[in-house]
């Protein structure tokens, strides 16, 4: 029985990051790839119901016996609204919206 499989995409991403670090001396921001490894179970409770999604080797997701190409489609199925799938399932942190300080003029027109 084999417990660990090598993810070629992960190895490629890591190699590119290493090469970039050697060339520039700086660590580049992480690639925006939030795909979990095959076999990973993602569990999310929403409105008191626990939902479980399994990542498959072909890059799809098994949810309640149906295959979906994206986590966002599953999040929409669960909530009835458009969601970022990686955000909904906790693979990506919420963005910190930078707000400009507002200056209100007091008094006159």
XYZ file of N, CA and C in Angstrom:
327
model
N 0.848 -1.184 0.000
C 0.000 0.000 0.000
C 0.890 1.243 0.000
N 0.567 2.187 -0.866
C 1.350 3.407 -0.978
C 0.612 4.543 -0.286
N 1.291 5.225 0.627
C 0.655 6.286 1.399
C 0.919 7.670 0.841
N 1.956 7.810 0.067
C 2.303 9.137 -0.431
C 2.557 9.074 -1.927
N 1.988 10.019 -2.627
C 2.239 10.128 -4.061
C 2.917 11.469 -4.312
N 3.761 11.502 -5.302
C 4.454 12.736 -5.655
C 3.553 13.552 -6.568
N 3.362 14.809 -6.223
C 2.559 15.718 -7.036
C 3.514 16.502 -7.939
N 3.505 16.177 -9.216
C 4.413 16.829 -10.172
C 4.205 18.338 -10.205
N 2.962 18.801 -10.106
C 2.700 20.244 -10.126
C 3.346 20.931 -8.930
N 3.269 20.304 -7.766
C 3.876 20.876 -6.568
C 5.390 20.946 -6.735
N 5.980 19.883 -7.262
C 7.428 19.886 -7.479
C 7.833 20.984 -8.452
N 7.071 21.160 -9.533
C 7.366 22.218 -10.511
C 7.267 23.604 -9.881
N 6.203 23.845 -9.108
C 6.029 25.152 -8.448
C 7.192 25.426 -7.496
N 7.560 24.410 -6.715
C 8.664 24.597 -5.772
C 9.972 24.874 -6.501
N 10.202 24.180 -7.611
C 11.423 24.399 -8.386
C 11.472 25.829 -8.927
N 10.338 26.327 -9.448
C 10.290 27.705 -9.950
C 10.558 28.705 -8.824
N 10.003 28.448 -7.648
C 10.220 29.358 -6.514
C 11.687 29.367 -6.090
N 12.308 28.188 -6.091
C 13.725 28.092 -5.718
C 14.576 28.855 -6.724
N 14.302 28.659 -8.018
C 15.061 29.357 -9.057
C 14.895 30.873 -8.932
N 13.681 31.321 -8.641
C 13.429 32.748 -8.477
C 14.191 33.296 -7.266
N 14.222 32.532 -6.199
C 14.944 32.956 -4.996
C 16.439 33.072 -5.276
N 17.008 32.106 -5.998
C 18.427 32.127 -6.323
C 18.750 33.325 -7.212
N 17.875 33.604 -8.198
C 18.123 34.703 -9.132
C 17.965 36.077 -8.490
N 16.906 36.255 -7.708
C 16.587 37.587 -7.201
C 16.964 37.811 -5.745
N 17.149 36.734 -5.008
C 17.429 36.870 -3.582
C 16.186 37.164 -2.765
N 15.031 37.122 -3.422
C 13.763 37.402 -2.731
C 12.805 36.240 -2.931
N 11.999 36.014 -1.918
C 10.980 34.980 -2.030
C 9.761 35.603 -2.684
N 9.362 35.025 -3.800
C 8.198 35.513 -4.534
C 6.934 35.079 -3.801
N 5.916 35.891 -3.915
C 4.643 35.559 -3.308
C 4.164 34.207 -3.825
N 3.557 33.441 -2.973
C 3.091 32.094 -3.311
C 2.157 32.111 -4.514
N 2.304 31.090 -5.349
C 1.403 30.941 -6.491
C -0.034 30.832 -5.984
N -0.978 31.272 -6.781
C -2.383 31.219 -6.387
C -3.002 29.880 -6.760
N -2.372 28.814 -6.308
C -2.897 27.479 -6.588
C -3.338 26.884 -5.262
N -4.629 26.785 -5.091
C -5.167 26.301 -3.836
C -5.709 24.879 -3.955
N -5.357 24.185 -5.022
C -5.874 22.832 -5.207
C -5.255 21.891 -4.186
N -6.095 21.208 -3.426
C -5.572 20.249 -2.455
C -5.105 18.976 -3.153
N -4.262 18.210 -2.490
C -3.762 16.947 -3.041
C -4.910 15.948 -3.177
N -4.770 15.051 -4.130
C -5.788 14.017 -4.349
C -6.007 13.229 -3.064
N -7.278 12.981 -2.766
C -7.638 12.241 -1.561
C -7.909 13.115 -0.354
N -7.602 14.404 -0.471
C -7.846 15.325 0.635
C -9.348 15.503 0.848
N -9.769 15.387 2.093
C -11.175 15.604 2.430
C -11.317 17.017 2.978
N -12.195 17.787 2.385
C -12.488 19.135 2.848
C -13.837 19.079 3.551
N -13.867 19.557 4.779
C -15.099 19.509 5.557
C -15.472 20.929 5.944
N -16.730 21.271 5.747
C -17.218 22.619 6.063
C -18.600 22.513 6.659
N -18.801 23.174 7.768
C -20.138 23.237 8.351
C -20.785 24.536 7.896
N -21.998 24.424 7.417
C -22.729 25.600 6.955
C -24.168 25.462 7.412
N -24.632 26.434 8.174
C -25.996 26.454 8.715
C -26.340 25.152 9.436
N -25.380 24.688 10.248
C -25.610 23.518 11.080
C -25.479 22.175 10.378
N -25.141 22.176 9.106
C -24.982 20.927 8.349
C -23.513 20.780 7.953
N -22.944 19.583 8.154
C -21.559 19.342 7.782
C -21.502 18.789 6.359
N -20.670 19.407 5.539
C -20.498 19.001 4.146
C -19.079 18.491 3.954
N -18.924 17.415 3.178
C -17.623 16.805 2.936
C -17.384 16.692 1.431
N -16.203 17.143 1.014
C -15.795 17.107 -0.395
C -14.450 16.392 -0.456
N -14.278 15.519 -1.440
C -13.015 14.800 -1.614
C -12.367 15.244 -2.923
N -11.092 15.665 -2.850
C -10.331 16.027 -4.053
C -9.915 14.741 -4.755
N -10.066 14.697 -6.068
C -9.717 13.500 -6.830
C -8.414 13.702 -7.591
N -7.845 12.605 -8.066
C -6.557 12.650 -8.761
C -6.627 13.415 -10.077
N -7.811 13.490 -10.686
C -7.937 14.190 -11.970
C -8.253 15.676 -11.802
N -8.144 16.192 -10.566
C -8.344 17.622 -10.327
C -9.786 18.022 -10.114
N -10.692 17.060 -10.026
C -12.092 17.370 -9.764
C -12.393 17.139 -8.288
N -13.653 17.321 -7.936
C -14.075 17.178 -6.546
C -15.332 16.328 -6.477
N -15.327 15.361 -5.572
C -16.467 14.477 -5.358
C -17.288 15.048 -4.212
N -18.518 15.425 -4.517
C -19.426 15.966 -3.509
C -20.758 15.233 -3.630
N -21.112 14.518 -2.587
C -22.368 13.771 -2.526
C -22.550 12.853 -3.732
N -21.453 12.197 -4.141
C -21.526 11.240 -5.232
C -21.494 11.831 -6.630
N -21.403 13.148 -6.737
C -21.309 13.812 -8.047
C -19.948 14.468 -8.175
N -19.454 14.538 -9.402
C -18.156 15.158 -9.661
C -18.355 16.616 -10.091
N -17.525 17.494 -9.541
C -17.560 18.922 -9.863
C -16.161 19.363 -10.272
N -16.060 20.260 -11.262
C -14.741 20.731 -11.690
C -14.146 21.807 -10.773
N -14.975 22.412 -9.903
C -14.446 23.474 -9.050
C -15.121 23.482 -7.687
N -14.388 23.974 -6.702
C -14.944 24.131 -5.359
C -16.000 25.227 -5.336
N -15.845 26.201 -6.211
C -16.812 27.299 -6.249
C -18.198 26.796 -6.650
N -18.251 25.833 -7.546
C -19.547 25.271 -7.941
C -20.201 24.545 -6.764
N -19.388 23.875 -5.966
C -19.914 23.171 -4.796
C -20.383 24.167 -3.750
N -19.602 25.218 -3.523
C -19.993 26.244 -2.554
C -21.321 26.878 -2.965
N -21.501 27.095 -4.251
C -22.761 27.672 -4.738
C -23.911 26.685 -4.547
N -23.637 25.398 -4.777
C -24.641 24.358 -4.569
C -25.100 24.334 -3.106
N -24.152 24.502 -2.199
C -24.456 24.456 -0.766
C -25.201 25.704 -0.308
N -24.722 26.873 -0.728
C -25.240 28.134 -0.191
C -26.337 28.774 -1.032
N -26.366 28.441 -2.324
C -27.305 29.100 -3.225
C -26.811 30.458 -3.678
N -25.562 30.787 -3.324
C -24.971 32.077 -3.709
C -23.592 31.840 -4.300
N -23.103 32.825 -5.042
C -21.745 32.728 -5.581
C -20.743 32.925 -4.449
N -19.793 32.004 -4.386
C -18.734 32.041 -3.380
C -17.424 31.678 -4.051
N -16.328 32.132 -3.498
C -15.015 31.602 -3.864
C -14.922 30.248 -3.161
N -14.784 29.184 -3.926
C -14.693 27.856 -3.330
C -13.525 27.707 -2.372
N -12.297 28.127 -2.785
C -11.174 28.022 -1.860
C -11.404 28.830 -0.571
N -12.066 29.952 -0.665
C -12.375 30.746 0.521
C -13.429 30.041 1.381
N -14.479 29.534 0.758
C -15.555 28.857 1.470
C -15.033 27.646 2.251
N -14.106 26.900 1.646
C -13.586 25.698 2.290
C -12.323 25.943 3.110
N -11.933 27.206 3.267
C -10.816 27.545 4.140
C -9.434 27.307 3.562
N -9.323 27.176 2.250
C -8.018 26.980 1.623
C -7.315 28.301 1.362
N -8.058 29.374 1.441
C -7.539 30.700 1.128
C -8.062 31.646 2.199
N -7.202 32.500 2.718
C -7.675 33.455 3.728
C -8.536 34.539 3.086
N -9.467 35.105 3.847
C -10.262 36.211 3.301
C -9.344 37.383 2.971
N -9.678 38.100 1.915
C -8.847 39.245 1.555
C -9.065 40.342 2.586
N -8.012 41.047 2.839
C -8.130 42.180 3.755
C -8.279 43.413 2.899
N -9.501 43.837 2.768
C -9.794 44.995 1.920
C -9.162 46.227 2.541
N -8.374 46.910 1.743
C -7.746 48.134 2.222
C -8.702 49.282 1.943
N -9.084 49.942 2.983
C -10.007 51.054 2.805
C -9.258 52.357 2.992
N -9.644 53.318 2.195
C -9.044 54.646 2.309
C -9.673 55.357 3.506
N -8.884 56.099 4.240
C -9.476 56.875 5.307
C -10.366 57.962 4.697
N -11.528 58.109 5.253
C -12.432 59.127 4.719
C -12.245 60.418 5.493
N -12.294 61.494 4.763
C -12.178 62.789 5.419
C -13.498 63.511 5.207
N -14.133 63.790 6.304
C -15.404 64.492 6.219
C -15.175 65.953 6.578
N -15.738 66.797 5.770
C -15.638 68.223 6.057
C -16.758 68.584 7.020
N -16.378 69.315 7.993
C -17.369 69.738 8.963
C -17.743 71.192 8.700
N -18.940 71.477 9.034
C -19.355 72.868 8.905
C -19.832 73.205 7.509
N -19.467 74.382 7.014
C -19.925 74.995 5.761
C -20.052 74.103 4.562
N -20.316 74.709 3.454
C -20.579 73.981 2.215
C -19.363 73.837 1.409
